[in-house]
């Protein structure tokens, strides 16, 4: 079987895009050695978040033997916006650049808006981008037409003022999560959302208007997992179920009592989805090698 592509050297770096935006990237080495070679896992967070949101998932993946590459979406965390601004096309191109940096053939995990970019890229691959599997977390392929009233709210001074006050901000964002999330993790969610500039928050929620990737789903022939929280009020869980039904090789998991921020609410479920998808990708690679060997005898 062909071994997974090696991860780049561990550390922190910036990838410079054609429009002069800089993407902040972290490369983390596994903490434990797995029995089998593990693919690199690229983690793409959701809108208004940052690499920090993946902390609990990253820890589990590193202990399971996976190299991990995380990055801040443009305009989020330590990444800059660039001259192209915050658009769906720019965010897909950014993810493609991170995948190439990660060796070109990682397992890609996208949460919410990061999942939109991952799905769009899988539907229209770019040169040098060959994911071995796909995990979509609280994501969808269509019906993300945020009303302009809500987008304007995201950039309103009062909304930002409330977000920056811990107790008020946690209450304001309470609809994003289920009821079982620990207060300290609610505070993590508030902090990363409050750290994103109002203009970037609003621009993100405008980028998915008119998005409809459903026609391309049948052509995405990757092992895939789709996770949805039963109590998700940001991306309705039935949209995730629809994505899983349309993908040729996808497994859908509904998570009881969970909301939209599954990387914090149920990191075990996200990590398990990665592990299972990686195993399916490895099995597919072995089958392909067996066919190739038999054909050359």
PDB file of N, CA and C in Angstrom, residues 2 11-12 14 19 33 41-42 45 47 72 86 111 139 149 157 163 176 191-192 196 204 213 223 245 247 266 283:
ATOM      1  N   UNK A   2       0.504   2.233  -0.760  1.00  0.00           N
ATOM      2  CA  UNK A   2       1.235   3.496  -0.787  1.00  0.00           C
ATOM      3  C   UNK A   2       1.097   4.214   0.546  1.00  0.00           C
ATOM      4  N   UNK A  11       5.637  23.146  13.300  1.00  0.00           N
ATOM      5  CA  UNK A  11       5.925  24.535  13.623  1.00  0.00           C
ATOM      6  C   UNK A  11       4.835  25.468  13.158  1.00  0.00           C
ATOM      7  N   UNK A  12       5.108  26.755  13.253  1.00  0.00           N
ATOM      8  CA  UNK A  12       4.168  27.801  12.862  1.00  0.00           C
ATOM      9  C   UNK A  12       4.705  28.523  11.625  1.00  0.00           C
ATOM     10  N   UNK A  14       3.416  31.165   7.928  1.00  0.00           N
ATOM     11  CA  UNK A  14       2.405  31.906   7.185  1.00  0.00           C
ATOM     12  C   UNK A  14       2.517  31.519   5.713  1.00  0.00           C
ATOM     13  N   UNK A  19      -3.156  37.192  -3.532  1.00  0.00           N
ATOM     14  CA  UNK A  19      -3.714  38.519  -3.276  1.00  0.00           C
ATOM     15  C   UNK A  19      -3.087  39.181  -2.052  1.00  0.00           C
ATOM     16  N   UNK A  33       2.598   6.989  18.367  1.00  0.00           N
ATOM     17  CA  UNK A  33       2.772   6.343  17.068  1.00  0.00           C
ATOM     18  C   UNK A  33       1.703   5.281  16.886  1.00  0.00           C
ATOM     19  N   UNK A  41      -4.034  15.318   8.796  1.00  0.00           N
ATOM     20  CA  UNK A  41      -5.399  15.827   8.905  1.00  0.00           C
ATOM     21  C   UNK A  41      -5.353  17.351   8.850  1.00  0.00           C
ATOM     22  N   UNK A  42      -6.063  17.924   7.893  1.00  0.00           N
ATOM     23  CA  UNK A  42      -6.188  19.381   7.772  1.00  0.00           C
ATOM     24  C   UNK A  42      -7.530  19.789   8.373  1.00  0.00           C
ATOM     25  N   UNK A  45     -11.710  25.584  10.295  1.00  0.00           N
ATOM     26  CA  UNK A  45     -12.725  26.005  11.261  1.00  0.00           C
ATOM     27  C   UNK A  45     -13.855  26.774  10.589  1.00  0.00           C
ATOM     28  N   UNK A  47     -16.835  30.023  10.352  1.00  0.00           N
ATOM     29  CA  UNK A  47     -16.813  31.477  10.318  1.00  0.00           C
ATOM     30  C   UNK A  47     -16.902  32.048  11.728  1.00  0.00           C
ATOM     31  N   UNK A  72      -5.882  29.466  10.333  1.00  0.00           N
ATOM     32  CA  UNK A  72      -6.925  30.466  10.510  1.00  0.00           C
ATOM     33  C   UNK A  72      -7.440  30.891   9.141  1.00  0.00           C
ATOM     34  N   UNK A  86     -13.113  38.704   1.628  1.00  0.00           N
ATOM     35  CA  UNK A  86     -13.653  37.447   2.149  1.00  0.00           C
ATOM     36  C   UNK A  86     -14.747  36.981   1.195  1.00  0.00           C
ATOM     37  N   UNK A 111     -15.511  22.399   9.550  1.00  0.00           N
ATOM     38  CA  UNK A 111     -16.626  22.720  10.432  1.00  0.00           C
ATOM     39  C   UNK A 111     -17.390  23.906   9.874  1.00  0.00           C
ATOM     40  N   UNK A 139     -22.289  21.047   8.783  1.00  0.00           N
ATOM     41  CA  UNK A 139     -22.148  21.754   7.525  1.00  0.00           C
ATOM     42  C   UNK A 139     -23.277  21.386   6.576  1.00  0.00           C
ATOM     43  N   UNK A 149     -30.426  41.445   7.018  1.00  0.00           N
ATOM     44  CA  UNK A 149     -30.630  41.972   8.370  1.00  0.00           C
ATOM     45  C   UNK A 149     -29.701  41.285   9.362  1.00  0.00           C
ATOM     46  N   UNK A 157     -22.177  47.799  15.930  1.00  0.00           N
ATOM     47  CA  UNK A 157     -21.381  48.108  17.122  1.00  0.00           C
ATOM     48  C   UNK A 157     -21.972  47.508  18.400  1.00  0.00           C
ATOM     49  N   UNK A 163     -20.709  41.106  22.596  1.00  0.00           N
ATOM     50  CA  UNK A 163     -19.815  39.959  22.449  1.00  0.00           C
ATOM     51  C   UNK A 163     -18.579  40.081  23.336  1.00  0.00           C
ATOM     52  N   UNK A 176     -25.930  28.855  19.771  1.00  0.00           N
ATOM     53  CA  UNK A 176     -25.032  28.088  18.915  1.00  0.00           C
ATOM     54  C   UNK A 176     -24.750  26.689  19.446  1.00  0.00           C
ATOM     55  N   UNK A 191     -14.878  33.877  23.063  1.00  0.00           N
ATOM     56  CA  UNK A 191     -13.620  34.589  22.833  1.00  0.00           C
ATOM     57  C   UNK A 191     -13.203  34.574  21.367  1.00  0.00           C
ATOM     58  N   UNK A 192     -13.301  33.416  20.716  1.00  0.00           N
ATOM     59  CA  UNK A 192     -12.857  33.358  19.321  1.00  0.00           C
ATOM     60  C   UNK A 192     -13.812  34.144  18.419  1.00  0.00           C
ATOM     61  N   UNK A 196     -12.939  38.037  16.106  1.00  0.00           N
ATOM     62  CA  UNK A 196     -13.061  38.257  14.669  1.00  0.00           C
ATOM     63  C   UNK A 196     -13.671  39.633  14.431  1.00  0.00           C
ATOM     64  N   UNK A 204     -18.429  36.982   5.874  1.00  0.00           N
ATOM     65  CA  UNK A 204     -18.531  35.521   5.842  1.00  0.00           C
ATOM     66  C   UNK A 204     -19.973  35.084   5.628  1.00  0.00           C
ATOM     67  N   UNK A 213     -24.377  23.212  -3.855  1.00  0.00           N
ATOM     68  CA  UNK A 213     -23.403  22.237  -4.336  1.00  0.00           C
ATOM     69  C   UNK A 213     -24.018  20.863  -4.555  1.00  0.00           C
ATOM     70  N   UNK A 223     -14.188   8.646   0.684  1.00  0.00           N
ATOM     71  CA  UNK A 223     -14.788   8.240   1.947  1.00  0.00           C
ATOM     72  C   UNK A 223     -15.116   9.491   2.759  1.00  0.00           C
ATOM     73  N   UNK A 245     -26.621  11.609   2.315  1.00  0.00           N
ATOM     74  CA  UNK A 245     -27.405  10.743   1.430  1.00  0.00           C
ATOM     75  C   UNK A 245     -26.973  10.874  -0.015  1.00  0.00           C
ATOM     76  N   UNK A 247     -23.839  11.910  -1.130  1.00  0.00           N
ATOM     77  CA  UNK A 247     -22.457  11.491  -1.373  1.00  0.00           C
ATOM     78  C   UNK A 247     -22.402   9.980  -1.576  1.00  0.00           C
ATOM     79  N   UNK A 266     -18.561  17.901  21.242  1.00  0.00           N
ATOM     80  CA  UNK A 266     -18.317  16.456  21.224  1.00  0.00           C
ATOM     81  C   UNK A 266     -17.063  16.153  20.416  1.00  0.00           C
ATOM     82  N   UNK A 283      -8.287   1.342   3.519  1.00  0.00           N
ATOM     83  CA  UNK A 283      -8.821   0.135   2.905  1.00  0.00           C
ATOM     84  C   UNK A 283      -9.005   0.299   1.415  1.00  0.00           C
TER      85      UNK A 283
END
